[in-house]
Short mmCIF file of C-alpha atoms in Angstrom, two decimals:
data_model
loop_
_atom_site.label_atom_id
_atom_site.label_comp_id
_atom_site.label_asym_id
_atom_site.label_seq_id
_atom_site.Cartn_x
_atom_site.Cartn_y
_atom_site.Cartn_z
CA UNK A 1 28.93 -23.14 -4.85
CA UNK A 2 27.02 -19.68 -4.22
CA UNK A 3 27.59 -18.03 -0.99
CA UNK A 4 25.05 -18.38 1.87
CA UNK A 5 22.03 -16.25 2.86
CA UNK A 6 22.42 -15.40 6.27
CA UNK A 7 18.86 -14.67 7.59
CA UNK A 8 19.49 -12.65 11.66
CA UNK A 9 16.09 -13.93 13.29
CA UNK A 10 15.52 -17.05 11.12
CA UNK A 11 13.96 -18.92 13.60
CA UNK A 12 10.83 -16.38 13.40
CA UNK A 13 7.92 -16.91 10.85
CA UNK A 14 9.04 -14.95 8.13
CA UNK A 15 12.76 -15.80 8.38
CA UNK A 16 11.81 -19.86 8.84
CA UNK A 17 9.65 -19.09 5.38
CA UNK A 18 12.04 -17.36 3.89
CA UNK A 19 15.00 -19.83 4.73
CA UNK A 20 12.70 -22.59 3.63
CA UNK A 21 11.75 -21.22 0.00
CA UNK A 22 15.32 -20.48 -0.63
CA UNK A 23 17.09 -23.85 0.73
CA UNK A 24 14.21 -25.37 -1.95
CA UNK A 25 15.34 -23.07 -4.61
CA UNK A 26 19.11 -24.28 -4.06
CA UNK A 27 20.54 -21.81 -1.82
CA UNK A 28 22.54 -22.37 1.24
CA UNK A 29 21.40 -20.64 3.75
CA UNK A 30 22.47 -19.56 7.43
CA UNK A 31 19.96 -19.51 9.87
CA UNK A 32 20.37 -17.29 13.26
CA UNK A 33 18.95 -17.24 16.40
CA UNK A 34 20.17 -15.65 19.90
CA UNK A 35 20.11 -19.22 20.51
CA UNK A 36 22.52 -21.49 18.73
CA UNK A 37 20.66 -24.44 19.53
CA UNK A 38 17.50 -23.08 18.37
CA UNK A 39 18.75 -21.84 15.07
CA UNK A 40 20.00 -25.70 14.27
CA UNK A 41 16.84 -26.91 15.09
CA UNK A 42 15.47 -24.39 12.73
CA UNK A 43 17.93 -25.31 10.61
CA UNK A 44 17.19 -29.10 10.75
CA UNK A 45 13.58 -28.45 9.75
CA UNK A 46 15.00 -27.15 6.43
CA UNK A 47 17.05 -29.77 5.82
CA UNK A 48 14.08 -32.28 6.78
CA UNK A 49 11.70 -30.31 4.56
CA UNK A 50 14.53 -30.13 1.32
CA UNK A 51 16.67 -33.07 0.57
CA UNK A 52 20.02 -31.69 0.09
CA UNK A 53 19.19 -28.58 1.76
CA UNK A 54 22.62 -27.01 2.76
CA UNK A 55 21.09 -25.08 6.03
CA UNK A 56 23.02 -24.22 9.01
CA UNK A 57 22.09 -22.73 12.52
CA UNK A 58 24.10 -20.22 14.05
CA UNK A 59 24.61 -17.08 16.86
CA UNK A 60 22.95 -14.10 14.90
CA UNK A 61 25.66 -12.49 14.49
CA UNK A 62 27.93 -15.46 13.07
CA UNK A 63 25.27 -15.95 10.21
CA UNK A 64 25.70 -12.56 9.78
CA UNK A 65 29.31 -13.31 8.51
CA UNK A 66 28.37 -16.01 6.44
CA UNK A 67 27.12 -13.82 2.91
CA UNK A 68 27.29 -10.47 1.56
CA UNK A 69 23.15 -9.48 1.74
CA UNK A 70 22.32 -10.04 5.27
CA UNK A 71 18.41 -10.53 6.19
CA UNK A 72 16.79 -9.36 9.56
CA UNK A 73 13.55 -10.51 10.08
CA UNK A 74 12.90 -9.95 13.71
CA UNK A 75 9.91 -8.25 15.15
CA UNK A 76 10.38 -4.43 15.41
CA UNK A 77 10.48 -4.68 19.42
CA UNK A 78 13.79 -6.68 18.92
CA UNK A 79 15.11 -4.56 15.73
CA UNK A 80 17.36 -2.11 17.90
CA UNK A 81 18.80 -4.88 20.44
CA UNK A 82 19.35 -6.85 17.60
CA UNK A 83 21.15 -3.95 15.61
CA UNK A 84 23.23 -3.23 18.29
CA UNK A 85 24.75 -6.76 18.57
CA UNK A 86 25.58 -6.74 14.60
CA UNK A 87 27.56 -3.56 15.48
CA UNK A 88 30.68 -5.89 15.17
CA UNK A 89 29.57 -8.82 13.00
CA UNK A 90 28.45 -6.27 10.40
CA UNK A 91 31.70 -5.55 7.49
CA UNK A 92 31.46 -2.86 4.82
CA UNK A 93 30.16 -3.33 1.49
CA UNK A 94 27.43 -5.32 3.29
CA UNK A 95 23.73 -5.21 2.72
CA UNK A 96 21.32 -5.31 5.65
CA UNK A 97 17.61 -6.18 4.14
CA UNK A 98 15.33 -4.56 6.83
CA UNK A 99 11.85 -6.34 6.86
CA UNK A 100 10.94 -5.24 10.13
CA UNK A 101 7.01 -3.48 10.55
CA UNK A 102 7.14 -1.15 13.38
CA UNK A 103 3.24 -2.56 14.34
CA UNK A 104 1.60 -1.37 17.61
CA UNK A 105 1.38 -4.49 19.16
CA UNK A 106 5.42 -4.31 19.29
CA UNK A 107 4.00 -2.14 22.24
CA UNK A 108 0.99 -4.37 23.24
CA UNK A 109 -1.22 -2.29 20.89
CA UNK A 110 -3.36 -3.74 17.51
CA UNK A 111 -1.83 -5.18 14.59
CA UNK A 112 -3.78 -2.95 12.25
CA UNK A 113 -1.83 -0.38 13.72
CA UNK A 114 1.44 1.31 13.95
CA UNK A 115 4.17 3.00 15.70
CA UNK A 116 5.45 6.44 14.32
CA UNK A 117 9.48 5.99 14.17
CA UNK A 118 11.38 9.18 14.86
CA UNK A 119 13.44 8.57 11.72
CA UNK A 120 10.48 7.62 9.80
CA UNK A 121 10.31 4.05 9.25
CA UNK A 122 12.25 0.94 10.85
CA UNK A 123 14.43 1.04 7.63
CA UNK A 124 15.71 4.08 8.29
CA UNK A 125 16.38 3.67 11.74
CA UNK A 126 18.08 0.72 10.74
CA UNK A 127 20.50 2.40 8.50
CA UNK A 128 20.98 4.98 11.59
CA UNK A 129 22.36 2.07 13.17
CA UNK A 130 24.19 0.12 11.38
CA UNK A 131 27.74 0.61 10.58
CA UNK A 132 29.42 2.90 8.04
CA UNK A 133 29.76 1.16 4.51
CA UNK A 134 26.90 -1.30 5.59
CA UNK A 135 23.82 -0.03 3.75
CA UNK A 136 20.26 -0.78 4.21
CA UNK A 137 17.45 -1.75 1.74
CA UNK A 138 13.55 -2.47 2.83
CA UNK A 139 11.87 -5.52 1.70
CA UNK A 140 9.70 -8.45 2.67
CA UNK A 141 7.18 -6.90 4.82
CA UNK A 142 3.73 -7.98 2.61
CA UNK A 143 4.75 -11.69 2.45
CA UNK A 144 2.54 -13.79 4.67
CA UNK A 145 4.86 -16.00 6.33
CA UNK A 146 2.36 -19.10 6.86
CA UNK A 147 2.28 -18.95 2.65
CA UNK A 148 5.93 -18.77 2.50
CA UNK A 149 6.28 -21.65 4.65
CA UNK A 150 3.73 -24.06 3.32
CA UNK A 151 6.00 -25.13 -0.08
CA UNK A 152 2.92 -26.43 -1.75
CA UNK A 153 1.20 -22.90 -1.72
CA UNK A 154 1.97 -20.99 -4.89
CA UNK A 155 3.02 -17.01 -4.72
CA UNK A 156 1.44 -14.58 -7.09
CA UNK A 157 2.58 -11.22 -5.51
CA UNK A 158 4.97 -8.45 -5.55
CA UNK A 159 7.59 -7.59 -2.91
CA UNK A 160 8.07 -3.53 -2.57
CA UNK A 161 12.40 -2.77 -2.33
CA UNK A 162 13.14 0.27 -1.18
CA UNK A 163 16.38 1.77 -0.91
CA UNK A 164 19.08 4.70 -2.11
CA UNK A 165 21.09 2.78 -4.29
CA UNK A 166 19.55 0.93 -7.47
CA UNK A 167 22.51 -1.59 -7.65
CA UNK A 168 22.04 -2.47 -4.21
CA UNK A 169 18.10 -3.47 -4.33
CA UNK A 170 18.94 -5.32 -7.70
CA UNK A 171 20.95 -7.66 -5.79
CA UNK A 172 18.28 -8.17 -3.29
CA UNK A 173 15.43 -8.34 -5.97
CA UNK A 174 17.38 -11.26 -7.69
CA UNK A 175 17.53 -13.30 -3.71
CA UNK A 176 13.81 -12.26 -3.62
CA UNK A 177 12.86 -13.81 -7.30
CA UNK A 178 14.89 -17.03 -6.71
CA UNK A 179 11.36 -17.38 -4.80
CA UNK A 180 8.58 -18.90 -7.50
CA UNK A 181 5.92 -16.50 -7.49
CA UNK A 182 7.89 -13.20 -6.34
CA UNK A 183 8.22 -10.14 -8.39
CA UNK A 184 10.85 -7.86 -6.47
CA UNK A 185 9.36 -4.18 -7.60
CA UNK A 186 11.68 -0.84 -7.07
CA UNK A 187 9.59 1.29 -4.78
CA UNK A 188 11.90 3.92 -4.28
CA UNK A 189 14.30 5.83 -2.06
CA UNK A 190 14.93 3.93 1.26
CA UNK A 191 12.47 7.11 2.91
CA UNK A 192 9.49 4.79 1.21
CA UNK A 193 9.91 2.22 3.40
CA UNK A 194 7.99 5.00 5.69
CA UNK A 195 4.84 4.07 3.26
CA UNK A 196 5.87 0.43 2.56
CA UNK A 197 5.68 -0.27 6.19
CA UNK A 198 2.60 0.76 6.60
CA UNK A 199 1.61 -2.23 4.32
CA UNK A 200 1.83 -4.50 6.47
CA UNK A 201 -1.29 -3.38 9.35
CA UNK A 202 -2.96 -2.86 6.42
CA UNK A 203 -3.18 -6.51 5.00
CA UNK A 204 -3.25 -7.76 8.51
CA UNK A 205 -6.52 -5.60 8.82
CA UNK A 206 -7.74 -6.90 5.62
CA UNK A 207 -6.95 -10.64 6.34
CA UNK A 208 -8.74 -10.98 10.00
CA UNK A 209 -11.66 -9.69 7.74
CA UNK A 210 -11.58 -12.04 4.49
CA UNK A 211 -9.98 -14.90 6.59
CA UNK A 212 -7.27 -15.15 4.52
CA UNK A 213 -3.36 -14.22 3.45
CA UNK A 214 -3.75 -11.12 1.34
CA UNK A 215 -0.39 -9.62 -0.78
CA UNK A 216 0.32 -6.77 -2.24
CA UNK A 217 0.27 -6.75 -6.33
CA UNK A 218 0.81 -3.56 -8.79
CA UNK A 219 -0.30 -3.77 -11.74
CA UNK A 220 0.11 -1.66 -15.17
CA UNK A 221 4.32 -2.49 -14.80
CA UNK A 222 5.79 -3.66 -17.72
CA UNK A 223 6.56 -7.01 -18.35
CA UNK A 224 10.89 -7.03 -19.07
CA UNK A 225 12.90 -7.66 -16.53
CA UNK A 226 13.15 -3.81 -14.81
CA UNK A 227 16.37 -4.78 -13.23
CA UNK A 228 18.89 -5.02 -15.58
CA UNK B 1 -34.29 6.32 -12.95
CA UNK B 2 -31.58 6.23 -10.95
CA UNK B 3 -30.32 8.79 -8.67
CA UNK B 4 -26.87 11.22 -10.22
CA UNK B 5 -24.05 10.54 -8.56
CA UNK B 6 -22.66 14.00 -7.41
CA UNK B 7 -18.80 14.61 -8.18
CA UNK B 8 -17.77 17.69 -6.19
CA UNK B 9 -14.45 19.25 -8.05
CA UNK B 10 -15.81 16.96 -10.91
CA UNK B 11 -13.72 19.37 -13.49
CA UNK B 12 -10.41 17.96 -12.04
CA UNK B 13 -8.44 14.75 -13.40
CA UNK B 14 -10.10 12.18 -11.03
CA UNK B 15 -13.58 13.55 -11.00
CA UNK B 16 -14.06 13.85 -14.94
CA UNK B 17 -12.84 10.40 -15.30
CA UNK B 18 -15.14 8.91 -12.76
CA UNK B 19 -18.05 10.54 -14.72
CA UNK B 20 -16.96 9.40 -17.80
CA UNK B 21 -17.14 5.89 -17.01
CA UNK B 22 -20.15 6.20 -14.66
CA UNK B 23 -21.64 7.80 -17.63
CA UNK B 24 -20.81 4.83 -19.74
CA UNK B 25 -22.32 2.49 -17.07
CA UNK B 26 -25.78 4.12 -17.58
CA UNK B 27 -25.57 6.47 -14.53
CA UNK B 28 -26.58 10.15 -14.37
CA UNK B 29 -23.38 12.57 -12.99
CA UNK B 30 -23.66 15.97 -11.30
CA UNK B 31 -20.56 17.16 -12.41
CA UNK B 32 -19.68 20.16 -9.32
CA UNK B 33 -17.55 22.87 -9.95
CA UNK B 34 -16.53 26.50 -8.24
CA UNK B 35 -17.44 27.81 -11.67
CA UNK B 36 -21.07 26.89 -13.33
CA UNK B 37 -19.16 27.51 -16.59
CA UNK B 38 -16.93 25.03 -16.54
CA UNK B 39 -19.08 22.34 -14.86
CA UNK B 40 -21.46 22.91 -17.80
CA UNK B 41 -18.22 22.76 -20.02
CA UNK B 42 -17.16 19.54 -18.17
CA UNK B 43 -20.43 17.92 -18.26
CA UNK B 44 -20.47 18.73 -22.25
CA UNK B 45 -17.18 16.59 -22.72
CA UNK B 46 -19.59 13.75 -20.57
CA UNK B 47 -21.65 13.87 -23.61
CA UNK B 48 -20.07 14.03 -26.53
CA UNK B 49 -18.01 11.34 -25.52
CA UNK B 50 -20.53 9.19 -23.75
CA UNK B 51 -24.04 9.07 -26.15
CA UNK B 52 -27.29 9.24 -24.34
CA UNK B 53 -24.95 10.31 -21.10
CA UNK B 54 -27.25 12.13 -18.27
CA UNK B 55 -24.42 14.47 -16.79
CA UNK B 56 -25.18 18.25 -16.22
CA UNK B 57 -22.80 20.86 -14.74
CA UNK B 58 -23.45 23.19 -11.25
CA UNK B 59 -22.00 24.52 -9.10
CA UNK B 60 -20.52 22.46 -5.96
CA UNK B 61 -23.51 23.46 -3.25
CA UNK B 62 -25.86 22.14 -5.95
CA UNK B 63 -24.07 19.00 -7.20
CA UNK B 64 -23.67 18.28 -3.52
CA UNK B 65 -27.68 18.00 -3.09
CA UNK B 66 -28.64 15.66 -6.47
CA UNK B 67 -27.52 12.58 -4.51
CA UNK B 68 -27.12 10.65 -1.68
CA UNK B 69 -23.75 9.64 -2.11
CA UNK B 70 -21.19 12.25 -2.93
CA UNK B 71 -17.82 11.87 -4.43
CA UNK B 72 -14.96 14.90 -3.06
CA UNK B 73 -12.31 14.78 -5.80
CA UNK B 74 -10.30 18.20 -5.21
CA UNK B 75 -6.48 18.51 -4.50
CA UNK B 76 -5.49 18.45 -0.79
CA UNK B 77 -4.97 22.19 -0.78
CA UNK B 78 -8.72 22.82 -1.71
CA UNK B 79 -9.95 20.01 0.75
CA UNK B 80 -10.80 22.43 3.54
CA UNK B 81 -12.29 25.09 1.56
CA UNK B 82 -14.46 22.62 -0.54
CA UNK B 83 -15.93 21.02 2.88
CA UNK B 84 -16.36 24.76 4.67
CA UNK B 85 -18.68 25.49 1.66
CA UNK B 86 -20.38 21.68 1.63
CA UNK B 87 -21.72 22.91 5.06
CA UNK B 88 -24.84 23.85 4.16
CA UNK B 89 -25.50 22.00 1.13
CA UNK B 90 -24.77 18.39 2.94
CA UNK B 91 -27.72 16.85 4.69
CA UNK B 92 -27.54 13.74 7.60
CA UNK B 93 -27.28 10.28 6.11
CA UNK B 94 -25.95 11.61 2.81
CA UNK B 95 -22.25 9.75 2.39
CA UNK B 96 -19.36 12.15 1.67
CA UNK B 97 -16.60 9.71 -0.10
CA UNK B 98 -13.17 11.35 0.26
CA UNK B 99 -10.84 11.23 -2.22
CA UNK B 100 -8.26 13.39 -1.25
CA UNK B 101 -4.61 12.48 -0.78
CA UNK B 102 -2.11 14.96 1.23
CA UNK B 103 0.42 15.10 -1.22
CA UNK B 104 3.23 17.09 0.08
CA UNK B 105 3.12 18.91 -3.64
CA UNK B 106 -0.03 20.88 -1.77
CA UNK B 107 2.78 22.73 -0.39
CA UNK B 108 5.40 22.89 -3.24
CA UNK B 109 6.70 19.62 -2.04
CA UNK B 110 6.91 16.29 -4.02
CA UNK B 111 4.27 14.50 -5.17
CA UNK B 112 6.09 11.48 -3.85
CA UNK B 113 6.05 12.46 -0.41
CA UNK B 114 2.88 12.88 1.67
CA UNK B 115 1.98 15.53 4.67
CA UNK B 116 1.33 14.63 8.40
CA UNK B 117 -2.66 15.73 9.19
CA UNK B 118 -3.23 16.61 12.32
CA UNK B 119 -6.20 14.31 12.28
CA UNK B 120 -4.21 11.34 10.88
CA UNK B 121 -5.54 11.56 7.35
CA UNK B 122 -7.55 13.29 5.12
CA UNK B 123 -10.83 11.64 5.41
CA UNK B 124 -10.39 11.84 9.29
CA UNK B 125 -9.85 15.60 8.41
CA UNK B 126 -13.10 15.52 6.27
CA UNK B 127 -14.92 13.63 8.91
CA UNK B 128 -14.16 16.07 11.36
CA UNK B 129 -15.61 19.02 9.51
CA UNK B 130 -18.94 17.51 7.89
CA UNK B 131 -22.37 18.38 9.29
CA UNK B 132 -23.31 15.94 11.93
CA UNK B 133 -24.92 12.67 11.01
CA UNK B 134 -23.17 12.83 7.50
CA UNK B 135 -20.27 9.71 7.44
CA UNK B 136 -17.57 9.97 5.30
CA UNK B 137 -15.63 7.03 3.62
CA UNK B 138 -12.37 7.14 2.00
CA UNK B 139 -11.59 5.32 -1.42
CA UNK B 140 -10.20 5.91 -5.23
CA UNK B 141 -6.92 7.41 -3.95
CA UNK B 142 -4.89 4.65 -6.25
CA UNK B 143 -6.95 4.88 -9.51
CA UNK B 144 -4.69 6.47 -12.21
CA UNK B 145 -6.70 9.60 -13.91
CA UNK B 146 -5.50 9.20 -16.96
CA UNK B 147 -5.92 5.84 -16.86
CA UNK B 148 -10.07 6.48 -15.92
CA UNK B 149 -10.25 9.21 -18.52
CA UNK B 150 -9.66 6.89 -20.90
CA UNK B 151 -12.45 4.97 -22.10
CA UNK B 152 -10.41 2.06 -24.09
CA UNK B 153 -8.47 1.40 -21.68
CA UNK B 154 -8.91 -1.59 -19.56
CA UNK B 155 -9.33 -1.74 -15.58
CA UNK B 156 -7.80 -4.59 -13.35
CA UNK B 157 -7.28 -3.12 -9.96
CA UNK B 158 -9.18 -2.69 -6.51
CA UNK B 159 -10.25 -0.05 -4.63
CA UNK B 160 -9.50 0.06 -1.12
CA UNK B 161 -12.07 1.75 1.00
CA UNK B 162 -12.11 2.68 4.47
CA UNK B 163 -15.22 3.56 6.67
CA UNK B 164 -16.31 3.38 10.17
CA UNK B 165 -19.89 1.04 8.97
CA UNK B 166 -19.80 -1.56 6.96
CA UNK B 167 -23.34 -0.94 5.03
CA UNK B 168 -22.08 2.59 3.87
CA UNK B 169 -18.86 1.22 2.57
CA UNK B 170 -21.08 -1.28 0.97
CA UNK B 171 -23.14 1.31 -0.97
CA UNK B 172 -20.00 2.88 -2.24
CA UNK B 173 -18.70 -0.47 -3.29
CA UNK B 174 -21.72 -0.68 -5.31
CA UNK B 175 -20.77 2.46 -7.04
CA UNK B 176 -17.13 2.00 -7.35
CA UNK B 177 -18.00 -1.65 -9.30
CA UNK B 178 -20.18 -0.52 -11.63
CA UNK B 179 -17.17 0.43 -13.04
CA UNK B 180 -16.14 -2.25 -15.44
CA UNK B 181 -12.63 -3.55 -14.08
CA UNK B 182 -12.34 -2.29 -10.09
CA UNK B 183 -12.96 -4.48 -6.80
CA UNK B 184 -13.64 -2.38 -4.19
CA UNK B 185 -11.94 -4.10 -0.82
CA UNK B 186 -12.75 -2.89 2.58
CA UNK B 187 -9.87 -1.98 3.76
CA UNK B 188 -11.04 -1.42 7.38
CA UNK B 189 -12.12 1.34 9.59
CA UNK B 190 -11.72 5.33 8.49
CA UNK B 191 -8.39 5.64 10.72
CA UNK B 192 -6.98 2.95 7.69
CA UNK B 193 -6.88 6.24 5.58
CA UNK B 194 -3.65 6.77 7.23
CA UNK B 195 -2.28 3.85 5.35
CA UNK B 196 -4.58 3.75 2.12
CA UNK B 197 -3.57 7.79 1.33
CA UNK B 198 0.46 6.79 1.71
CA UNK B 199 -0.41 4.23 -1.25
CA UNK B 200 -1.10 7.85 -3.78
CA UNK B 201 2.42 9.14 -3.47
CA UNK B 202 4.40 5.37 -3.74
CA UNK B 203 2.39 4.67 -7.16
CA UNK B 204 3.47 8.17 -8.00
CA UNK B 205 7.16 7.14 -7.35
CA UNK B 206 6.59 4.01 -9.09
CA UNK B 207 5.11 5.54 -12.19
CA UNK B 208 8.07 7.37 -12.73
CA UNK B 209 10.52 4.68 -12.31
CA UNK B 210 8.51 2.56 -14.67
CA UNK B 211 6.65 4.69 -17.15
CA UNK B 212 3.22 3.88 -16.53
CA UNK B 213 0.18 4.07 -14.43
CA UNK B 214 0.30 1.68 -11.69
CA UNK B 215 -2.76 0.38 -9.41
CA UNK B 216 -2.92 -1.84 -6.41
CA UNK B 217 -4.14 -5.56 -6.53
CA UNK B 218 -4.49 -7.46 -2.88
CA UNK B 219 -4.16 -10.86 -4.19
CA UNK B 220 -5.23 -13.92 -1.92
CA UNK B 221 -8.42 -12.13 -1.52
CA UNK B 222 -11.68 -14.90 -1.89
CA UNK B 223 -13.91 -14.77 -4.86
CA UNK B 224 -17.26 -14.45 -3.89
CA UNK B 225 -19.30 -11.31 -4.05
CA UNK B 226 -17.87 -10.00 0.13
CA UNK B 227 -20.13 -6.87 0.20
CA UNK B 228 -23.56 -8.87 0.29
#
């Protein structure tokens, strides 16, 4: 039996879609909330949606024990608060996958817009805070999360890891392409995530205008399988 | 006959490929350059490689005045310079199309890093320093030189353009898609340059990793003709 994919924040949008698309592609997955109640209703949707779905709802920081490549999908205002109660759940040799978007309206400002970080991007003040052995790696943030949740709409689009370590955003690229229509691409250094970040505004700009769910797709990569 | 399309710093990477294929698409070029010489020399290459191609060399200040819509395709470091001596040779309701992307290599940096402006971007920079009553818009930043320069090979990417009215980033559009493989998206307001330039110095990243020229592809985005 493969080990669980805790998602911290799963009862959000992108975490729900995310748990969802994974539970259907076989994976167990551990869904937390600040609310343990919330996170097993979450986590009875899954099962509801999937037959056989192995989907449990948890404190954030006891999913957070459950598997080796953690996911936090909360919005940026809740990123720090959030960080800080991982402090202890958090264990070395741990991946955090930021896919927090420091957007202005974290601060009641637009969408299309964002907050400068002082460390340059939520990623890196993620890795500022979490603790030492624990590393981070960006990823996630151009995925509409009303496409990832609707399991009869098909993906066609790439998601953009960043991070210092290639062995570490391999394992997240092959949790990301257990997802039908996801291409995990290596953007870089975890600093990217300052660019990569900035993604997000961007298709939210571009969707209020072409009423729609835009992604994000390079092309001109090579076909083989860049991450072996 | 229709009107040249002025390429100011049309001797560089970018600008000599976009005359080469506007060439091919039937459209005079005004190749600009600080040196007449090497305009003419550029504009030479135009034709030999494009027959029946209407492309003639000047300098900048006279490029600048053959058309209404004029391309800027010099390095970030020559940005300032280039629009000091544009003063006088731009005219109100001409379109200035910014192409620049602050690479922080202007500086002896990396090419995979990017400057702060003090404006927020380089076509807010550009816009700033224009004659009155000429409006710039941003686009090309993520179109591979090498890839433009080349006349066999095959285009499949968009073009995200920023501008503060919808009808000039229209006529640009028009421009950009006469080139056989781009869709030119608008990407929102000219403040969106902020996001659009980061995109320059991740495909730079990325072409390293992977050995190739990447582009940008929004998927999602709806098939009918969304400049009319």
């Amino acid at each position: 039996m493969s080990e669980p994919i805790p998602i911290v924040g799963g009862t959000g949008a992108l975490g729900a879609g995310l748990a969802l698309r994974w539970a259907k592609a076989g994976r167990p997955v551990a869904i937390g909330s600040r609310s343990a109640e919330r996170a097993e209703e979450a986590a009875a949707r899954v099962r509801d949606a999937v037959p056989g779905a192995e989907a449990e709802g948890l404190l954030n920081e006891e999913a957070a024990k459950r598997g080796e490549v953690v996911f936090l999908t909360v919005p940026f205002r809740a990123q720090s608060e959030n960080l800080n109660n991982l402090r202890k759940a958090l264990r070395p040799g741990q991946i955090l996958v930021d896919c927090t978007v420091p957007l202005a309206a974290a601060v009641s400002g637009k969408a299309t817009r964002s907050l400068g970080v002082w460390q340059g991007s939520a990623a890196q003040q993620a890795q500022e805070m979490v603790p030492d052995g624990v590393t981070v790696v960006a990823a996630l943030h151009t995925i509409a999360a009303p496409t990832l949740a609707d399991l009869d709409a098909e993906l066609g689009e790439d998601v953009l890891v960043c991070g210092d370590r290639k062995a570490d955003k391999a394992r997240v690229a092959r949790l990301v392409e257990l997802i039908p229509g996801l291409r995990a691409v290596n953007a870089g250094a975890l600093e990217t995530a300052r660019i990569v970040e900035q993604l997000t505004p961007l298709l939210i700009s571009v969707n209020g205008r072409y009423k729609t769910h835009a992604g994000i797709r390079l092309t001109g990569l090579p076909d083989d399988d860049h991450w072996e």
